[in-house]
Coordinates of C-alpha atoms and ligand atoms in Angstrom, one line a residue:
M1226 CA -30.2 -11.5 4.6
T1227 CA -26.8 -10.4 5.8
K1228 CA -26.0 -6.7 5.2
L1229 CA -23.1 -5.3 7.2
D1230 CA -21.2 -2.1 6.4
G1231 CA -17.7 -1.1 7.3
G1232 CA -15.0 1.4 6.4
C1233 CA -11.7 3.0 7.1
R1234 CA -10.8 5.4 9.9
C1235 CA -11.5 8.6 7.8
G1236 CA -14.6 7.3 6.0
Q1237 CA -13.4 7.8 2.4
V1238 CA -13.6 4.0 1.8
R1239 CA -16.7 2.1 2.7
F1240 CA -17.5 -1.5 1.9
R1241 CA -20.5 -3.8 2.3
V1242 CA -20.7 -7.5 3.3
T1243 CA -23.7 -9.5 2.2
A1244 CA -22.6 -13.0 3.0
L1245 CA -21.7 -14.7 6.2
P1246 CA -18.0 -15.5 6.7
L1247 CA -16.6 -18.9 6.0
V1248 CA -14.5 -18.5 9.1
A1249 CA -13.3 -15.7 11.4
M1250 CA -9.8 -15.6 12.7
A1251 CA -7.0 -13.8 14.6
C1252 CA -3.5 -14.0 13.1
H1253 CA -0.6 -13.5 15.5
C1254 CA 2.1 -13.5 12.7
T1255 CA 4.8 -10.7 12.9
G1256 CA 3.6 -9.4 9.5
C1257 CA 0.1 -8.8 11.0
Q1258 CA 1.6 -7.3 14.1
R1259 CA 3.4 -4.8 12.0
M1260 CA 0.6 -4.0 9.6
T1261 CA -2.0 -3.5 12.4
G1262 CA 0.5 -1.8 14.8
S1263 CA -1.0 -4.2 17.4
A1264 CA -0.8 -7.7 18.9
F1265 CA -2.7 -9.5 16.1
S1266 CA -5.0 -9.0 13.1
L1267 CA -8.7 -9.9 13.1
S1268 CA -10.3 -11.0 9.9
A1269 CA -13.2 -12.9 8.4
A1270 CA -13.1 -14.8 5.1
I1271 CA -16.1 -13.5 3.1
P1272 CA -17.2 -15.2 -0.2
S1273 CA -16.1 -12.8 -3.0
D1274 CA -19.6 -12.3 -4.4
G1275 CA -20.7 -11.2 -0.9
F1276 CA -18.2 -8.3 -0.7
A1277 CA -18.2 -5.0 -2.4
V1278 CA -16.4 -1.6 -2.0
V1279 CA -19.2 0.9 -2.2
E1280 CA -17.3 4.2 -1.7
G1281 CA -13.7 5.3 -2.4
E1282 CA -10.8 3.5 -4.2
P1283 CA -8.6 1.3 -2.0
V1284 CA -4.9 1.1 -2.9
I1285 CA -2.4 -1.7 -2.5
G1286 CA -0.1 -1.5 0.5
G1287 CA 1.7 -3.9 2.8
L1288 CA 4.2 -6.1 0.9
H1289 CA 3.0 -5.2 -2.6
G1290 CA 3.4 -8.9 -3.4
A1291 CA 1.2 -11.7 -4.8
T1292 CA -1.1 -11.4 -1.7
R1293 CA -2.7 -8.0 -2.1
H1294 CA -3.3 -5.9 1.0
Y1295 CA -5.8 -3.1 0.4
F1296 CA -5.7 0.2 2.3
C1297 CA -7.5 3.5 2.3
P1298 CA -5.4 6.0 0.2
H1299 CA -6.0 8.8 2.7
C1300 CA -5.9 7.4 6.2
M1301 CA -4.0 4.2 5.3
S1302 CA -6.2 1.9 7.3
W1303 CA -5.7 -1.7 6.3
L1304 CA -9.2 -2.9 5.1
F1305 CA -9.0 -6.2 3.4
T1306 CA -6.7 -8.8 1.7
R1307 CA -7.0 -10.8 -1.4
P1308 CA -4.8 -13.8 -0.7
E1309 CA -2.4 -15.1 -3.4
G1310 CA -4.0 -17.4 -5.9
I1311 CA -7.5 -17.2 -4.3
D1312 CA -10.4 -15.3 -5.9
W1313 CA -13.3 -17.0 -4.2
F1314 CA -13.0 -15.2 -0.8
V1315 CA -11.8 -11.9 0.5
N1316 CA -10.3 -11.5 4.0
I1317 CA -11.9 -8.4 5.5
R1318 CA -10.6 -6.9 8.7
T1319 CA -13.5 -7.4 11.1
T1320 CA -12.3 -4.4 13.2
M1321 CA -13.4 -2.2 10.2
L1322 CA -17.0 -3.3 10.4
D1323 CA -19.5 -0.8 11.9
E1324 CA -20.2 -3.7 14.3
P1325 CA -16.6 -4.7 15.0
A1326 CA -17.6 -7.3 17.6
R1327 CA -19.9 -9.2 15.3
F1328 CA -17.5 -12.0 14.3
P1329 CA -15.2 -13.0 17.1
P1330 CA -12.2 -15.1 16.1
F1331 CA -13.0 -18.8 15.8
I1332 CA -9.5 -19.9 14.9
E1333 CA -6.1 -18.2 15.6
T1334 CA -3.1 -18.7 13.5
F1335 CA 0.7 -18.3 13.9
T1336 CA 0.7 -18.7 17.7
S1337 CA 4.3 -19.6 17.2
E1338 CA 5.0 -15.9 16.6
K1339 CA 2.5 -14.4 19.1
L1340 CA 3.4 -11.9 21.8
P1341 CA 3.7 -13.8 25.1
W1342 CA 0.8 -12.0 26.7
A1343 CA -1.6 -11.9 23.7
T1344 CA -4.6 -14.2 24.0
T1345 CA -7.9 -14.4 22.1
S1346 CA -11.1 -16.3 22.6
A1347 CA -10.5 -18.5 19.5
K1348 CA -11.7 -22.1 19.8
H1349 CA -8.9 -23.6 17.7
S1350 CA -5.2 -22.5 17.8
F1351 CA -2.6 -23.3 15.2
E1352 CA 1.2 -22.7 15.3
T1353 CA 1.2 -21.6 11.7
Y1354 CA -1.8 -22.1 9.3
P1355 CA -4.3 -24.9 9.9
P1356 CA -3.4 -28.0 7.8
F1357 CA -5.1 -27.9 4.4
E1358 CA -7.3 -30.9 5.2
A1359 CA -8.6 -29.2 8.4
Y1360 CA -10.4 -26.3 6.6
E1361 CA -13.5 -28.3 5.6
E1362 CA -14.2 -29.4 9.1
L1363 CA -13.4 -25.9 10.5
T1364 CA -15.7 -24.1 8.1
R1365 CA -18.5 -26.6 8.8
E1366 CA -18.1 -26.2 12.6
Y1367 CA -18.0 -22.4 12.2
A1368 CA -21.2 -22.4 10.0
Q1369 CA -22.9 -24.4 12.8
S1370 CA -21.8 -21.9 15.4
L1371 CA -23.1 -19.0 13.3
A1372 CA -26.5 -20.8 12.9
G1373 CA -26.6 -21.3 16.6
N1374 CA -26.3 -17.5 17.1
A1375 CA -28.7 -16.5 14.4
D1376 CA -30.4 -13.1 14.6
Ligands
LIG912 ZN1 -9.6 6.4 5.2
LIG913 ZN1 -0.8 -12.8 10.0

């Protein structure tokens, strides 16, 4: 069974992942550049019942909009996102996992906004979001790639 722990920079907030991601991604959008203070964000979409905060109380930061970005209240690390109108998965920042290399990006989004020198190993690139009808095939292909690298 999957059991992966992660947390913020200072350790006040800890979370646990007990389900494999639906997909792992890098996002090059300027919002992610600003919130990470880096070239792109790294995340994995975890089914909601496979994600739990086990220590601390994350607070909302970022845009404080319909998409909720959760941060540690003390060190202000960006930990996970609950996208607008979606309750069946949580986007966790894979860099916050205790094994940060575990889920390399499979897709990359918003390459239209990427820094000219920023590259990732993602297999599929999209100028903005993938078209809605592409998700089923992408998640199927990603599940196969995870099965191929099973422990
Ligand atoms: Zn912290
Ligand atoms: Zn982004």
